């Protein structure tokens, strides 16, 4: 069992920045790779970013490339999502996710979800 706890959401104006954190815990947490999804009201949940524990590989949705940066702290079992140049269309509930491999994450094969943290971008 893996538990995921997100933090850092809030209300910002367009062009602003937020940093999200996801702390992972559980006996088997080391077997999983962490990433981020988001879901806007009345829309399908979509992939945002994921990274290996080593940080050697990272993947981003086209909509956030150049604006968002994912990073990880292996010792703390924590991943971060630095969000810059935020746009109103970034408004969504952001969910931390755990999957066995990065390819599985990219194919939406998520095993565990956090409860989500709300990001609201005003214009």
PDB file of C-alpha atoms in Angstrom:
ATOM      1  CA  UNK A   1       0.000   0.000   0.000  1.00  0.00           C
ATOM      2  CA  UNK A   2       1.191   3.479  -0.932  1.00  0.00           C
ATOM      3  CA  UNK A   3      -0.157   6.727   0.460  1.00  0.00           C
ATOM      4  CA  UNK A   4       0.205   9.990  -1.458  1.00  0.00           C
ATOM      5  CA  UNK A   5      -0.255  13.423   0.086  1.00  0.00           C
ATOM      6  CA  UNK A   6      -0.309  16.537  -2.096  1.00  0.00           C
ATOM      7  CA  UNK A   7       0.177  20.101  -0.941  1.00  0.00           C
ATOM      8  CA  UNK A   8       0.826  23.531  -2.393  1.00  0.00           C
ATOM      9  CA  UNK A   9      -2.341  24.293  -4.312  1.00  0.00           C
ATOM     10  CA  UNK A  10      -4.005  27.668  -4.141  1.00  0.00           C
ATOM     11  CA  UNK A  11      -5.245  30.717  -6.000  1.00  0.00           C
ATOM     12  CA  UNK A  12      -2.888  32.687  -8.239  1.00  0.00           C
ATOM     13  CA  UNK A  13      -3.212  35.227 -11.005  1.00  0.00           C
ATOM     14  CA  UNK A  14      -2.302  34.440 -14.593  1.00  0.00           C
ATOM     15  CA  UNK A  15       1.442  34.567 -15.065  1.00  0.00           C
ATOM     16  CA  UNK A  16       2.121  33.571 -11.486  1.00  0.00           C
ATOM     17  CA  UNK A  17       3.759  30.488 -10.031  1.00  0.00           C
ATOM     18  CA  UNK A  18       3.007  27.675  -7.627  1.00  0.00           C
ATOM     19  CA  UNK A  19       4.997  24.723  -6.372  1.00  0.00           C
ATOM     20  CA  UNK A  20       3.189  21.482  -5.627  1.00  0.00           C
ATOM     21  CA  UNK A  21       4.585  18.723  -3.445  1.00  0.00           C
ATOM     22  CA  UNK A  22       3.690  15.056  -3.172  1.00  0.00           C
ATOM     23  CA  UNK A  23       4.958  13.060  -0.218  1.00  0.00           C
ATOM     24  CA  UNK A  24       4.770   9.300  -0.703  1.00  0.00           C
ATOM     25  CA  UNK A  25       4.812   6.737   2.070  1.00  0.00           C
ATOM     26  CA  UNK A  26       4.207   3.052   2.554  1.00  0.00           C
ATOM     27  CA  UNK A  27       6.097  -0.190   2.773  1.00  0.00           C
ATOM     28  CA  UNK A  28       6.445  -0.629  -0.994  1.00  0.00           C
ATOM     29  CA  UNK A  29       6.759   3.007  -2.052  1.00  0.00           C
ATOM     30  CA  UNK A  30      10.190   2.404  -3.579  1.00  0.00           C
ATOM     31  CA  UNK A  31       8.693   0.105  -6.208  1.00  0.00           C
ATOM     32  CA  UNK A  32       6.690   2.932  -7.766  1.00  0.00           C
ATOM     33  CA  UNK A  33       7.310   5.935  -9.944  1.00  0.00           C
ATOM     34  CA  UNK A  34       5.505   9.178  -9.150  1.00  0.00           C
ATOM     35  CA  UNK A  35       3.846  11.704 -11.395  1.00  0.00           C
ATOM     36  CA  UNK A  36       1.111  14.290 -11.733  1.00  0.00           C
ATOM     37  CA  UNK A  37      -2.294  14.365 -13.387  1.00  0.00           C
ATOM     38  CA  UNK A  38      -4.922  17.072 -13.386  1.00  0.00           C
ATOM     39  CA  UNK A  39      -8.644  17.275 -13.878  1.00  0.00           C
ATOM     40  CA  UNK A  40     -10.559  20.423 -14.718  1.00  0.00           C
ATOM     41  CA  UNK A  41     -14.288  20.698 -13.984  1.00  0.00           C
ATOM     42  CA  UNK A  42     -16.358  18.582 -16.367  1.00  0.00           C
ATOM     43  CA  UNK A  43     -13.223  17.358 -18.146  1.00  0.00           C
ATOM     44  CA  UNK A  44     -11.299  14.108 -18.308  1.00  0.00           C
ATOM     45  CA  UNK A  45      -8.312  13.602 -16.050  1.00  0.00           C
ATOM     46  CA  UNK A  46      -5.115  14.189 -18.029  1.00  0.00           C
ATOM     47  CA  UNK A  47      -1.445  13.391 -17.615  1.00  0.00           C
ATOM     48  CA  UNK A  48       0.847  16.280 -16.682  1.00  0.00           C
ATOM     49  CA  UNK A  49       4.341  15.018 -15.831  1.00  0.00           C
ATOM     50  CA  UNK A  50       6.353  12.146 -14.401  1.00  0.00           C
ATOM     51  CA  UNK A  51       9.979  11.479 -13.470  1.00  0.00           C
ATOM     52  CA  UNK A  52      12.236   8.619 -12.446  1.00  0.00           C
ATOM     53  CA  UNK A  53      13.604   8.565  -8.910  1.00  0.00           C
ATOM     54  CA  UNK A  54      17.073   9.184 -10.319  1.00  0.00           C
ATOM     55  CA  UNK A  55      15.869  12.191 -12.267  1.00  0.00           C
ATOM     56  CA  UNK A  56      17.467  10.877 -15.443  1.00  0.00           C
ATOM     57  CA  UNK A  57      14.196  10.818 -17.364  1.00  0.00           C
ATOM     58  CA  UNK A  58      11.160  13.065 -17.274  1.00  0.00           C
ATOM     59  CA  UNK A  59       8.082  13.425 -19.455  1.00  0.00           C
ATOM     60  CA  UNK A  60       5.629  16.281 -19.831  1.00  0.00           C
ATOM     61  CA  UNK A  61       2.348  16.889 -21.511  1.00  0.00           C
ATOM     62  CA  UNK A  62       2.755  19.207 -24.487  1.00  0.00           C
ATOM     63  CA  UNK A  63       0.502  21.763 -22.844  1.00  0.00           C
ATOM     64  CA  UNK A  64       2.930  22.341 -19.954  1.00  0.00           C
ATOM     65  CA  UNK A  65       6.348  21.916 -21.577  1.00  0.00           C
ATOM     66  CA  UNK A  66       8.561  24.916 -20.959  1.00  0.00           C
ATOM     67  CA  UNK A  67       6.394  26.119 -18.071  1.00  0.00           C
ATOM     68  CA  UNK A  68       6.271  23.238 -15.574  1.00  0.00           C
ATOM     69  CA  UNK A  69       9.216  21.368 -14.088  1.00  0.00           C
ATOM     70  CA  UNK A  70       8.987  18.092 -12.205  1.00  0.00           C
ATOM     71  CA  UNK A  71      11.701  17.067  -9.770  1.00  0.00           C
ATOM     72  CA  UNK A  72      12.197  14.461  -7.104  1.00  0.00           C
ATOM     73  CA  UNK A  73      13.923  13.938  -3.785  1.00  0.00           C
ATOM     74  CA  UNK A  74      14.609  10.239  -3.445  1.00  0.00           C
ATOM     75  CA  UNK A  75      15.660  10.469   0.199  1.00  0.00           C
ATOM     76  CA  UNK A  76      12.348  12.102   1.107  1.00  0.00           C
ATOM     77  CA  UNK A  77      10.169  10.022  -1.237  1.00  0.00           C
ATOM     78  CA  UNK A  78       8.817  13.308  -2.511  1.00  0.00           C
ATOM     79  CA  UNK A  79       8.175  14.777  -5.942  1.00  0.00           C
ATOM     80  CA  UNK A  80       7.571  18.409  -6.802  1.00  0.00           C
ATOM     81  CA  UNK A  81       5.878  20.246  -9.613  1.00  0.00           C
ATOM     82  CA  UNK A  82       7.084  23.786 -10.172  1.00  0.00           C
ATOM     83  CA  UNK A  83       4.460  25.610 -12.217  1.00  0.00           C
ATOM     84  CA  UNK A  84       5.425  28.897 -13.838  1.00  0.00           C
ATOM     85  CA  UNK A  85       3.655  31.220 -16.259  1.00  0.00           C
ATOM     86  CA  UNK A  86       0.335  29.827 -15.161  1.00  0.00           C
ATOM     87  CA  UNK A  87      -2.666  30.240 -17.431  1.00  0.00           C
ATOM     88  CA  UNK A  88      -6.379  30.117 -16.633  1.00  0.00           C
ATOM     89  CA  UNK A  89      -6.591  26.832 -18.528  1.00  0.00           C
ATOM     90  CA  UNK A  90      -4.245  25.315 -15.938  1.00  0.00           C
ATOM     91  CA  UNK A  91      -7.042  25.556 -13.388  1.00  0.00           C
ATOM     92  CA  UNK A  92      -7.745  22.042 -12.146  1.00  0.00           C
ATOM     93  CA  UNK A  93      -7.447  19.633  -9.280  1.00  0.00           C
ATOM     94  CA  UNK A  94      -3.927  18.255  -9.428  1.00  0.00           C
ATOM     95  CA  UNK A  95      -3.429  14.641  -8.365  1.00  0.00           C
ATOM     96  CA  UNK A  96      -0.264  12.860  -7.412  1.00  0.00           C
ATOM     97  CA  UNK A  97      -0.092   9.374  -8.910  1.00  0.00           C
ATOM     98  CA  UNK A  98       2.022   6.250  -8.452  1.00  0.00           C
ATOM     99  CA  UNK A  99       2.654   3.582 -11.076  1.00  0.00           C
ATOM    100  CA  UNK A 100       5.053   0.667 -11.358  1.00  0.00           C
ATOM    101  CA  UNK A 101       6.948   2.088 -14.345  1.00  0.00           C
ATOM    102  CA  UNK A 102       7.130   5.294 -16.324  1.00  0.00           C
ATOM    103  CA  UNK A 103       5.662   3.638 -19.432  1.00  0.00           C
ATOM    104  CA  UNK A 104       2.782   2.423 -17.288  1.00  0.00           C
ATOM    105  CA  UNK A 105       2.290   5.951 -15.973  1.00  0.00           C
ATOM    106  CA  UNK A 106       2.238   7.325 -19.505  1.00  0.00           C
ATOM    107  CA  UNK A 107      -0.370   4.727 -20.441  1.00  0.00           C
ATOM    108  CA  UNK A 108      -2.541   5.764 -17.489  1.00  0.00           C
ATOM    109  CA  UNK A 109      -1.832   2.571 -15.561  1.00  0.00           C
ATOM    110  CA  UNK A 110      -1.953   4.306 -12.201  1.00  0.00           C
ATOM    111  CA  UNK A 111      -2.032   2.156  -9.085  1.00  0.00           C
ATOM    112  CA  UNK A 112      -2.484   4.831  -6.407  1.00  0.00           C
ATOM    113  CA  UNK A 113      -3.916   8.338  -6.353  1.00  0.00           C
ATOM    114  CA  UNK A 114      -3.624  11.182  -3.917  1.00  0.00           C
ATOM    115  CA  UNK A 115      -6.722  13.103  -2.879  1.00  0.00           C
ATOM    116  CA  UNK A 116      -5.786  16.099  -5.009  1.00  0.00           C
ATOM    117  CA  UNK A 117      -4.963  19.744  -4.459  1.00  0.00           C
ATOM    118  CA  UNK A 118      -6.846  22.554  -6.178  1.00  0.00           C
ATOM    119  CA  UNK A 119      -5.029  25.064  -8.360  1.00  0.00           C
ATOM    120  CA  UNK A 120      -7.047  28.064  -9.497  1.00  0.00           C
ATOM    121  CA  UNK A 121      -5.599  30.578 -11.948  1.00  0.00           C
ATOM    122  CA  UNK A 122      -7.489  33.826 -12.367  1.00  0.00           C
ATOM    123  CA  UNK A 123      -7.201  36.259 -15.268  1.00  0.00           C
TER     124      UNK A 123
END
